[in-house]
Amino acid sequence: MFKLIISLSFLGCFCASAWSAAKQASPPIESVYFNFGTHTEFYNAVQIDDSGGMRKFEIAPTIGAGLKLPLDYGWRFLPELNWVLPFSEGNSKIIQNLFMLRADFGYDPLEWLRLRIGTSLMFLNQHGRGGTTTIDNGNGASTFYYPDENHSSLNNTFDLGAEFIYDEWSFRFQTYTYSIFKEERRQLSYSLLISYDWDL
């Protein structure tokens, strides 16, 4: 509960800072936008059932906020903070909390389409409750152990996105590539986000 309060306070401070910056910025910030949607971590790389099925889609509620700052030649700088709300893995044996501090550059080739390229710092906290599980590995079954400690990690990702715009609303498909230059470690996550754009 304490971590949830701290996380909400952190998100609130970010939104307040964004609003304050929006009022004082020069040149003026175009708008503040708010995100909500879902996040799928490590597409097709995590086994999710005893039959060997791999994760393709996951419902992990995600909220966030960002700014639109105009640049030259029709580009925008789009910093944002997203929070994947605490969710459980492995029959609730592992609780995860993911924060994304993001920075995109966006370009609108069409009035209704924005293309994004950028990077993220992913801060992941995992709290394990211990225990074991047995999962089919294709030729038999293997026993896996859940951690019983609290661990945090920080990763940098290469991001691409496409955003479809309708008035003040938009729908975005955003990808995050981990270890892009190391093929043996490369993994892909993605978010589906709806955003509301608040013009200033």
PDB file of N, CA and C in Angstrom, residues 35-131:
ATOM      1  N   ASN A  35      -2.506   9.543 -21.129  1.00  0.00           N
ATOM      2  CA  ASN A  35      -2.601   8.208 -21.728  1.00  0.00           C
ATOM      3  C   ASN A  35      -3.317   7.228 -20.806  1.00  0.00           C
ATOM      4  N   PHE A  36      -4.043   6.292 -21.395  1.00  0.00           N
ATOM      5  CA  PHE A  36      -4.484   5.103 -20.674  1.00  0.00           C
ATOM      6  C   PHE A  36      -4.611   3.971 -21.686  1.00  0.00           C
ATOM      7  N   GLY A  37      -4.300   2.758 -21.244  1.00  0.00           N
ATOM      8  CA  GLY A  37      -4.334   1.616 -22.151  1.00  0.00           C
ATOM      9  C   GLY A  37      -3.807   0.375 -21.474  1.00  0.00           C
ATOM     10  N   THR A  38      -3.105  -0.462 -22.256  1.00  0.00           N
ATOM     11  CA  THR A  38      -2.582  -1.718 -21.733  1.00  0.00           C
ATOM     12  C   THR A  38      -1.175  -1.959 -22.282  1.00  0.00           C
ATOM     13  N   HIS A  39      -0.414  -2.778 -21.567  1.00  0.00           N
ATOM     14  CA  HIS A  39       0.983  -3.029 -21.920  1.00  0.00           C
ATOM     15  C   HIS A  39       1.246  -4.528 -21.935  1.00  0.00           C
ATOM     16  N   THR A  40       1.933  -5.000 -22.970  1.00  0.00           N
ATOM     17  CA  THR A  40       2.323  -6.406 -23.079  1.00  0.00           C
ATOM     18  C   THR A  40       3.836  -6.492 -22.998  1.00  0.00           C
ATOM     19  N   GLU A  41       4.322  -7.165 -21.962  1.00  0.00           N
ATOM     20  CA  GLU A  41       5.762  -7.254 -21.707  1.00  0.00           C
ATOM     21  C   GLU A  41       6.341  -8.508 -22.358  1.00  0.00           C
ATOM     22  N   PHE A  42       7.386  -8.337 -23.159  1.00  0.00           N
ATOM     23  CA  PHE A  42       8.139  -9.430 -23.776  1.00  0.00           C
ATOM     24  C   PHE A  42       7.258 -10.321 -24.654  1.00  0.00           C
ATOM     25  N   TYR A  43       6.822  -9.756 -25.764  1.00  0.00           N
ATOM     26  CA  TYR A  43       5.973 -10.456 -26.732  1.00  0.00           C
ATOM     27  C   TYR A  43       6.632 -11.751 -27.225  1.00  0.00           C
ATOM     28  N   ASN A  44       5.884 -12.837 -27.159  1.00  0.00           N
ATOM     29  CA  ASN A  44       6.293 -14.140 -27.685  1.00  0.00           C
ATOM     30  C   ASN A  44       7.599 -14.658 -27.062  1.00  0.00           C
ATOM     31  N   ALA A  45       7.883 -14.254 -25.805  1.00  0.00           N
ATOM     32  CA  ALA A  45       9.126 -14.689 -25.169  1.00  0.00           C
ATOM     33  C   ALA A  45       8.908 -15.272 -23.776  1.00  0.00           C
ATOM     34  N   VAL A  46       7.663 -15.268 -23.297  1.00  0.00           N
ATOM     35  CA  VAL A  46       7.357 -15.764 -21.953  1.00  0.00           C
ATOM     36  C   VAL A  46       6.290 -16.849 -22.043  1.00  0.00           C
ATOM     37  N   GLN A  47       6.581 -18.026 -21.468  1.00  0.00           N
ATOM     38  CA  GLN A  47       5.614 -19.119 -21.465  1.00  0.00           C
ATOM     39  C   GLN A  47       4.515 -18.816 -20.454  1.00  0.00           C
ATOM     40  N   ILE A  48       3.256 -18.997 -20.874  1.00  0.00           N
ATOM     41  CA  ILE A  48       2.142 -18.593 -20.023  1.00  0.00           C
ATOM     42  C   ILE A  48       1.228 -19.739 -19.604  1.00  0.00           C
ATOM     43  N   ASP A  49       1.444 -20.956 -20.120  1.00  0.00           N
ATOM     44  CA  ASP A  49       0.592 -22.069 -19.710  1.00  0.00           C
ATOM     45  C   ASP A  49       1.372 -23.379 -19.772  1.00  0.00           C
ATOM     46  N   ASP A  50       0.753 -24.454 -19.284  1.00  0.00           N
ATOM     47  CA  ASP A  50       1.414 -25.750 -19.218  1.00  0.00           C
ATOM     48  C   ASP A  50       1.622 -26.390 -20.580  1.00  0.00           C
ATOM     49  N   SER A  51       0.957 -25.862 -21.614  1.00  0.00           N
ATOM     50  CA  SER A  51       1.071 -26.421 -22.961  1.00  0.00           C
ATOM     51  C   SER A  51       2.169 -25.765 -23.781  1.00  0.00           C
ATOM     52  N   GLY A  52       2.886 -24.858 -23.189  1.00  0.00           N
ATOM     53  CA  GLY A  52       3.979 -24.199 -23.901  1.00  0.00           C
ATOM     54  C   GLY A  52       3.573 -22.957 -24.650  1.00  0.00           C
ATOM     55  N   GLY A  53       2.355 -22.461 -24.430  1.00  0.00           N
ATOM     56  CA  GLY A  53       1.905 -21.245 -25.096  1.00  0.00           C
ATOM     57  C   GLY A  53       2.714 -20.034 -24.674  1.00  0.00           C
ATOM     58  N   MET A  54       2.968 -19.133 -25.638  1.00  0.00           N
ATOM     59  CA  MET A  54       3.777 -17.947 -25.379  1.00  0.00           C
ATOM     60  C   MET A  54       2.892 -16.709 -25.317  1.00  0.00           C
ATOM     61  N   ARG A  55       3.343 -15.725 -24.561  1.00  0.00           N
ATOM     62  CA  ARG A  55       2.556 -14.507 -24.385  1.00  0.00           C
ATOM     63  C   ARG A  55       2.526 -13.681 -25.665  1.00  0.00           C
ATOM     64  N   LYS A  56       1.308 -13.371 -26.134  1.00  0.00           N
ATOM     65  CA  LYS A  56       1.108 -12.511 -27.302  1.00  0.00           C
ATOM     66  C   LYS A  56       0.462 -11.183 -26.899  1.00  0.00           C
ATOM     67  N   PHE A  57      -0.445 -11.254 -25.921  1.00  0.00           N
ATOM     68  CA  PHE A  57      -1.190 -10.073 -25.489  1.00  0.00           C
ATOM     69  C   PHE A  57      -1.476 -10.202 -24.006  1.00  0.00           C
ATOM     70  N   GLU A  58      -1.413  -9.077 -23.315  1.00  0.00           N
ATOM     71  CA  GLU A  58      -1.643  -9.089 -21.878  1.00  0.00           C
ATOM     72  C   GLU A  58      -2.410  -7.830 -21.495  1.00  0.00           C
ATOM     73  N   ILE A  59      -3.357  -7.977 -20.592  1.00  0.00           N
ATOM     74  CA  ILE A  59      -4.066  -6.814 -20.080  1.00  0.00           C
ATOM     75  C   ILE A  59      -3.350  -6.347 -18.815  1.00  0.00           C
ATOM     76  N   ALA A  60      -2.592  -5.284 -18.953  1.00  0.00           N
ATOM     77  CA  ALA A  60      -1.871  -4.678 -17.835  1.00  0.00           C
ATOM     78  C   ALA A  60      -2.166  -3.185 -17.900  1.00  0.00           C
ATOM     79  N   PRO A  61      -3.148  -2.710 -17.131  1.00  0.00           N
ATOM     80  CA  PRO A  61      -3.572  -1.300 -17.220  1.00  0.00           C
ATOM     81  C   PRO A  61      -2.403  -0.332 -17.062  1.00  0.00           C
ATOM     82  N   THR A  62      -2.396   0.674 -17.942  1.00  0.00           N
ATOM     83  CA  THR A  62      -1.305   1.630 -18.023  1.00  0.00           C
ATOM     84  C   THR A  62      -1.863   3.046 -18.082  1.00  0.00           C
ATOM     85  N   ILE A  63      -1.292   3.956 -17.298  1.00  0.00           N
ATOM     86  CA  ILE A  63      -1.689   5.359 -17.334  1.00  0.00           C
ATOM     87  C   ILE A  63      -0.439   6.207 -17.479  1.00  0.00           C
ATOM     88  N   GLY A  64      -0.617   7.444 -17.911  1.00  0.00           N
ATOM     89  CA  GLY A  64       0.538   8.312 -18.058  1.00  0.00           C
ATOM     90  C   GLY A  64       0.161   9.697 -18.527  1.00  0.00           C
ATOM     91  N   ALA A  65       1.172  10.546 -18.676  1.00  0.00           N
ATOM     92  CA  ALA A  65       0.981  11.915 -19.139  1.00  0.00           C
ATOM     93  C   ALA A  65       2.224  12.352 -19.891  1.00  0.00           C
ATOM     94  N   GLY A  66       2.037  13.292 -20.810  1.00  0.00           N
ATOM     95  CA  GLY A  66       3.156  13.778 -21.598  1.00  0.00           C
ATOM     96  C   GLY A  66       2.935  15.188 -22.099  1.00  0.00           C
ATOM     97  N   LEU A  67       3.942  15.726 -22.770  1.00  0.00           N
ATOM     98  CA  LEU A  67       3.915  17.076 -23.321  1.00  0.00           C
ATOM     99  C   LEU A  67       4.209  17.037 -24.811  1.00  0.00           C
ATOM    100  N   LYS A  68       3.654  18.006 -25.539  1.00  0.00           N
ATOM    101  CA  LYS A  68       3.992  18.209 -26.944  1.00  0.00           C
ATOM    102  C   LYS A  68       4.737  19.528 -27.077  1.00  0.00           C
ATOM    103  N   LEU A  69       5.997  19.455 -27.519  1.00  0.00           N
ATOM    104  CA  LEU A  69       6.812  20.655 -27.708  1.00  0.00           C
ATOM    105  C   LEU A  69       7.152  20.793 -29.187  1.00  0.00           C
ATOM    106  N   PRO A  70       6.828  21.927 -29.801  1.00  0.00           N
ATOM    107  CA  PRO A  70       7.086  22.089 -31.239  1.00  0.00           C
ATOM    108  C   PRO A  70       8.573  22.221 -31.536  1.00  0.00           C
ATOM    109  N   LEU A  71       8.993  21.607 -32.638  1.00  0.00           N
ATOM    110  CA  LEU A  71      10.353  21.730 -33.156  1.00  0.00           C
ATOM    111  C   LEU A  71      10.280  22.231 -34.594  1.00  0.00           C
ATOM    112  N   ASP A  72      11.400  22.356 -35.256  1.00  0.00           N
ATOM    113  CA  ASP A  72      11.434  22.825 -36.646  1.00  0.00           C
ATOM    114  C   ASP A  72      11.017  21.719 -37.615  1.00  0.00           C
ATOM    115  N   TYR A  73      10.607  22.141 -38.818  1.00  0.00           N
ATOM    116  CA  TYR A  73      10.298  21.244 -39.935  1.00  0.00           C
ATOM    117  C   TYR A  73       9.176  20.259 -39.611  1.00  0.00           C
ATOM    118  N   GLY A  74       8.231  20.676 -38.792  1.00  0.00           N
ATOM    119  CA  GLY A  74       7.052  19.846 -38.517  1.00  0.00           C
ATOM    120  C   GLY A  74       7.251  18.756 -37.491  1.00  0.00           C
ATOM    121  N   TRP A  75       8.406  18.707 -36.833  1.00  0.00           N
ATOM    122  CA  TRP A  75       8.661  17.700 -35.804  1.00  0.00           C
ATOM    123  C   TRP A  75       8.208  18.204 -34.440  1.00  0.00           C
ATOM    124  N   ARG A  76       7.982  17.254 -33.524  1.00  0.00           N
ATOM    125  CA  ARG A  76       7.662  17.574 -32.146  1.00  0.00           C
ATOM    126  C   ARG A  76       8.521  16.719 -31.216  1.00  0.00           C
ATOM    127  N   PHE A  77       8.828  17.283 -30.059  1.00  0.00           N
ATOM    128  CA  PHE A  77       9.453  16.506 -28.995  1.00  0.00           C
ATOM    129  C   PHE A  77       8.361  16.113 -28.020  1.00  0.00           C
ATOM    130  N   LEU A  78       8.305  14.807 -27.669  1.00  0.00           N
ATOM    131  CA  LEU A  78       7.176  14.260 -26.914  1.00  0.00           C
ATOM    132  C   LEU A  78       7.670  13.500 -25.687  1.00  0.00           C
ATOM    133  N   PRO A  79       8.054  14.198 -24.623  1.00  0.00           N
ATOM    134  CA  PRO A  79       8.434  13.485 -23.396  1.00  0.00           C
ATOM    135  C   PRO A  79       7.190  13.020 -22.647  1.00  0.00           C
ATOM    136  N   GLU A  80       7.275  11.882 -21.988  1.00  0.00           N
ATOM    137  CA  GLU A  80       6.133  11.394 -21.219  1.00  0.00           C
ATOM    138  C   GLU A  80       6.583  10.427 -20.140  1.00  0.00           C
ATOM    139  N   LEU A  81       5.701  10.252 -19.170  1.00  0.00           N
ATOM    140  CA  LEU A  81       5.895   9.262 -18.110  1.00  0.00           C
ATOM    141  C   LEU A  81       4.681   8.354 -18.098  1.00  0.00           C
ATOM    142  N   ASN A  82       4.909   7.051 -18.227  1.00  0.00           N
ATOM    143  CA  ASN A  82       3.831   6.068 -18.151  1.00  0.00           C
ATOM    144  C   ASN A  82       4.076   5.122 -16.986  1.00  0.00           C
ATOM    145  N   TRP A  83       3.000   4.632 -16.420  1.00  0.00           N
ATOM    146  CA  TRP A  83       3.060   3.704 -15.286  1.00  0.00           C
ATOM    147  C   TRP A  83       2.172   2.505 -15.589  1.00  0.00           C
ATOM    148  N   VAL A  84       2.787   1.330 -15.660  1.00  0.00           N
ATOM    149  CA  VAL A  84       2.015   0.086 -15.758  1.00  0.00           C
ATOM    150  C   VAL A  84       1.633  -0.286 -14.327  1.00  0.00           C
ATOM    151  N   LEU A  85       0.366  -0.208 -14.017  1.00  0.00           N
ATOM    152  CA  LEU A  85      -0.096  -0.418 -12.651  1.00  0.00           C
ATOM    153  C   LEU A  85       0.327  -1.800 -12.149  1.00  0.00           C
ATOM    154  N   PRO A  86       0.525  -1.948 -10.842  1.00  0.00           N
ATOM    155  CA  PRO A  86       1.020  -3.220 -10.306  1.00  0.00           C
ATOM    156  C   PRO A  86       0.190  -4.410 -10.783  1.00  0.00           C
ATOM    157  N   PHE A  87       0.881  -5.436 -11.273  1.00  0.00           N
ATOM    158  CA  PHE A  87       0.213  -6.635 -11.764  1.00  0.00           C
ATOM    159  C   PHE A  87       0.991  -7.859 -11.318  1.00  0.00           C
ATOM    160  N   SER A  88       0.338  -9.008 -11.381  1.00  0.00           N
ATOM    161  CA  SER A  88       0.949 -10.235 -10.860  1.00  0.00           C
ATOM    162  C   SER A  88       1.331 -11.175 -11.978  1.00  0.00           C
ATOM    163  N   GLU A  89       2.366 -11.974 -11.729  1.00  0.00           N
ATOM    164  CA  GLU A  89       2.837 -13.023 -12.630  1.00  0.00           C
ATOM    165  C   GLU A  89       2.861 -14.332 -11.850  1.00  0.00           C
ATOM    166  N   GLY A  90       2.724 -15.443 -12.553  1.00  0.00           N
ATOM    167  CA  GLY A  90       2.901 -16.745 -11.923  1.00  0.00           C
ATOM    168  C   GLY A  90       1.956 -17.001 -10.775  1.00  0.00           C
ATOM    169  N   ASN A  91       0.636 -16.983 -11.077  1.00  0.00           N
ATOM    170  CA  ASN A  91      -0.369 -17.244 -10.035  1.00  0.00           C
ATOM    171  C   ASN A  91      -0.177 -16.344  -8.815  1.00  0.00           C
ATOM    172  N   SER A  92       0.074 -15.057  -9.083  1.00  0.00           N
ATOM    173  CA  SER A  92       0.220 -14.036  -8.040  1.00  0.00           C
ATOM    174  C   SER A  92       1.458 -14.230  -7.169  1.00  0.00           C
ATOM    175  N   LYS A  93       2.424 -15.021  -7.628  1.00  0.00           N
ATOM    176  CA  LYS A  93       3.647 -15.230  -6.845  1.00  0.00           C
ATOM    177  C   LYS A  93       4.645 -14.089  -7.026  1.00  0.00           C
ATOM    178  N   ILE A  94       4.509 -13.306  -8.107  1.00  0.00           N
ATOM    179  CA  ILE A  94       5.413 -12.184  -8.359  1.00  0.00           C
ATOM    180  C   ILE A  94       4.571 -10.955  -8.682  1.00  0.00           C
ATOM    181  N   ILE A  95       4.784  -9.883  -7.950  1.00  0.00           N
ATOM    182  CA  ILE A  95       4.098  -8.618  -8.197  1.00  0.00           C
ATOM    183  C   ILE A  95       5.084  -7.678  -8.889  1.00  0.00           C
ATOM    184  N   GLN A  96       4.655  -7.095 -10.026  1.00  0.00           N
ATOM    185  CA  GLN A  96       5.532  -6.221 -10.800  1.00  0.00           C
ATOM    186  C   GLN A  96       4.974  -4.808 -10.863  1.00  0.00           C
ATOM    187  N   ASN A  97       5.881  -3.862 -10.939  1.00  0.00           N
ATOM    188  CA  ASN A  97       5.550  -2.453 -11.027  1.00  0.00           C
ATOM    189  C   ASN A  97       6.508  -1.846 -12.051  1.00  0.00           C
ATOM    190  N   LEU A  98       5.988  -1.259 -13.136  1.00  0.00           N
ATOM    191  CA  LEU A  98       6.844  -0.773 -14.213  1.00  0.00           C
ATOM    192  C   LEU A  98       6.574   0.705 -14.488  1.00  0.00           C
ATOM    193  N   PHE A  99       7.649   1.513 -14.448  1.00  0.00           N
ATOM    194  CA  PHE A  99       7.582   2.925 -14.818  1.00  0.00           C
ATOM    195  C   PHE A  99       8.392   3.135 -16.091  1.00  0.00           C
ATOM    196  N   MET A 100       7.840   3.939 -17.018  1.00  0.00           N
ATOM    197  CA  MET A 100       8.526   4.263 -18.267  1.00  0.00           C
ATOM    198  C   MET A 100       8.743   5.774 -18.333  1.00  0.00           C
ATOM    199  N   LEU A 101       9.988   6.193 -18.320  1.00  0.00           N
ATOM    200  CA  LEU A 101      10.324   7.588 -18.571  1.00  0.00           C
ATOM    201  C   LEU A 101      10.738   7.669 -20.035  1.00  0.00           C
ATOM    202  N   ARG A 102       9.903   8.314 -20.876  1.00  0.00           N
ATOM    203  CA  ARG A 102      10.032   8.194 -22.320  1.00  0.00           C
ATOM    204  C   ARG A 102      10.355   9.524 -22.977  1.00  0.00           C
ATOM    205  N   ALA A 103      10.988   9.457 -24.145  1.00  0.00           N
ATOM    206  CA  ALA A 103      11.285  10.638 -24.957  1.00  0.00           C
ATOM    207  C   ALA A 103      11.179  10.245 -26.425  1.00  0.00           C
ATOM    208  N   ASP A 104      10.141  10.747 -27.086  1.00  0.00           N
ATOM    209  CA  ASP A 104       9.925  10.482 -28.511  1.00  0.00           C
ATOM    210  C   ASP A 104      10.092  11.759 -29.321  1.00  0.00           C
ATOM    211  N   PHE A 105      10.434  11.573 -30.592  1.00  0.00           N
ATOM    212  CA  PHE A 105      10.309  12.620 -31.591  1.00  0.00           C
ATOM    213  C   PHE A 105       9.191  12.184 -32.529  1.00  0.00           C
ATOM    214  N   GLY A 106       8.243  13.092 -32.782  1.00  0.00           N
ATOM    215  CA  GLY A 106       7.093  12.748 -33.607  1.00  0.00           C
ATOM    216  C   GLY A 106       6.999  13.605 -34.846  1.00  0.00           C
ATOM    217  N   TYR A 107       6.518  12.982 -35.930  1.00  0.00           N
ATOM    218  CA  TYR A 107       6.311  13.688 -37.190  1.00  0.00           C
ATOM    219  C   TYR A 107       4.970  13.263 -37.762  1.00  0.00           C
ATOM    220  N   ASP A 108       4.185  14.241 -38.264  1.00  0.00           N
ATOM    221  CA  ASP A 108       2.850  13.968 -38.808  1.00  0.00           C
ATOM    222  C   ASP A 108       2.886  14.023 -40.332  1.00  0.00           C
ATOM    223  N   PRO A 109       3.040  12.871 -41.010  1.00  0.00           N
ATOM    224  CA  PRO A 109       3.021  12.903 -42.485  1.00  0.00           C
ATOM    225  C   PRO A 109       1.620  13.171 -43.037  1.00  0.00           C
ATOM    226  N   LEU A 110       0.600  12.857 -42.232  1.00  0.00           N
ATOM    227  CA  LEU A 110      -0.786  13.113 -42.588  1.00  0.00           C
ATOM    228  C   LEU A 110      -1.469  13.762 -41.391  1.00  0.00           C
ATOM    229  N   GLU A 111      -2.590  14.392 -41.625  1.00  0.00           N
ATOM    230  CA  GLU A 111      -3.300  15.078 -40.543  1.00  0.00           C
ATOM    231  C   GLU A 111      -3.736  14.114 -39.448  1.00  0.00           C
ATOM    232  N   TRP A 112      -4.001  12.871 -39.818  1.00  0.00           N
ATOM    233  CA  TRP A 112      -4.524  11.888 -38.864  1.00  0.00           C
ATOM    234  C   TRP A 112      -3.478  10.873 -38.406  1.00  0.00           C
ATOM    235  N   LEU A 113      -2.217  11.037 -38.826  1.00  0.00           N
ATOM    236  CA  LEU A 113      -1.187  10.042 -38.525  1.00  0.00           C
ATOM    237  C   LEU A 113       0.072  10.711 -37.976  1.00  0.00           C
ATOM    238  N   ARG A 114       0.543  10.190 -36.843  1.00  0.00           N
ATOM    239  CA  ARG A 114       1.821  10.640 -36.274  1.00  0.00           C
ATOM    240  C   ARG A 114       2.749   9.435 -36.136  1.00  0.00           C
ATOM    241  N   LEU A 115       3.965   9.557 -36.646  1.00  0.00           N
ATOM    242  CA  LEU A 115       4.989   8.532 -36.491  1.00  0.00           C
ATOM    243  C   LEU A 115       5.950   8.955 -35.389  1.00  0.00           C
ATOM    244  N   ARG A 116       6.352   7.996 -34.566  1.00  0.00           N
ATOM    245  CA  ARG A 116       7.203   8.296 -33.411  1.00  0.00           C
ATOM    246  C   ARG A 116       8.479   7.457 -33.439  1.00  0.00           C
ATOM    247  N   ILE A 117       9.561   8.060 -32.981  1.00  0.00           N
ATOM    248  CA  ILE A 117      10.811   7.335 -32.762  1.00  0.00           C
ATOM    249  C   ILE A 117      11.462   7.928 -31.518  1.00  0.00           C
ATOM    250  N   GLY A 118      11.999   7.059 -30.663  1.00  0.00           N
ATOM    251  CA  GLY A 118      12.581   7.576 -29.434  1.00  0.00           C
ATOM    252  C   GLY A 118      13.190   6.494 -28.573  1.00  0.00           C
ATOM    253  N   THR A 119      13.224   6.779 -27.275  1.00  0.00           N
ATOM    254  CA  THR A 119      13.843   5.863 -26.329  1.00  0.00           C
ATOM    255  C   THR A 119      13.131   5.957 -24.982  1.00  0.00           C
ATOM    256  N   SER A 120      13.330   4.935 -24.152  1.00  0.00           N
ATOM    257  CA  SER A 120      12.724   4.903 -22.825  1.00  0.00           C
ATOM    258  C   SER A 120      13.726   4.403 -21.801  1.00  0.00           C
ATOM    259  N   LEU A 121      13.558   4.873 -20.580  1.00  0.00           N
ATOM    260  CA  LEU A 121      14.177   4.256 -19.416  1.00  0.00           C
ATOM    261  C   LEU A 121      13.083   3.488 -18.695  1.00  0.00           C
ATOM    262  N   MET A 122      13.249   2.176 -18.591  1.00  0.00           N
ATOM    263  CA  MET A 122      12.257   1.305 -17.970  1.00  0.00           C
ATOM    264  C   MET A 122      12.718   0.925 -16.562  1.00  0.00           C
ATOM    265  N   PHE A 123      11.967   1.362 -15.565  1.00  0.00           N
ATOM    266  CA  PHE A 123      12.275   1.009 -14.187  1.00  0.00           C
ATOM    267  C   PHE A 123      11.277  -0.048 -13.735  1.00  0.00           C
ATOM    268  N   LEU A 124      11.778  -1.278 -13.502  1.00  0.00           N
ATOM    269  CA  LEU A 124      10.925  -2.400 -13.126  1.00  0.00           C
ATOM    270  C   LEU A 124      11.254  -2.840 -11.709  1.00  0.00           C
ATOM    271  N   ASN A 125      10.212  -2.929 -10.891  1.00  0.00           N
ATOM    272  CA  ASN A 125      10.356  -3.457  -9.538  1.00  0.00           C
ATOM    273  C   ASN A 125       9.543  -4.740  -9.435  1.00  0.00           C
ATOM    274  N   GLN A 126      10.158  -5.809  -8.900  1.00  0.00           N
ATOM    275  CA  GLN A 126       9.486  -7.094  -8.738  1.00  0.00           C
ATOM    276  C   GLN A 126       9.583  -7.550  -7.285  1.00  0.00           C
ATOM    277  N   HIS A 127       8.442  -7.954  -6.753  1.00  0.00           N
ATOM    278  CA  HIS A 127       8.408  -8.477  -5.385  1.00  0.00           C
ATOM    279  C   HIS A 127       7.932  -9.923  -5.435  1.00  0.00           C
ATOM    280  N   GLY A 128       8.823 -10.850  -5.081  1.00  0.00           N
ATOM    281  CA  GLY A 128       8.489 -12.272  -5.112  1.00  0.00           C
ATOM    282  C   GLY A 128       7.982 -12.770  -3.774  1.00  0.00           C
ATOM    283  N   ARG A 129       7.056 -13.728  -3.841  1.00  0.00           N
ATOM    284  CA  ARG A 129       6.481 -14.309  -2.627  1.00  0.00           C
ATOM    285  C   ARG A 129       6.972 -15.736  -2.374  1.00  0.00           C
ATOM    286  N   GLY A 130       7.925 -16.186  -3.193  1.00  0.00           N
ATOM    287  CA  GLY A 130       8.472 -17.520  -3.009  1.00  0.00           C
ATOM    288  C   GLY A 130       7.556 -18.607  -3.546  1.00  0.00           C
ATOM    289  N   GLY A 131       8.040 -19.870  -3.461  1.00  0.00           N
ATOM    290  CA  GLY A 131       7.261 -21.015  -3.926  1.00  0.00           C
ATOM    291  C   GLY A 131       7.798 -21.582  -5.227  1.00  0.00           C
TER     292      GLY A 131
END
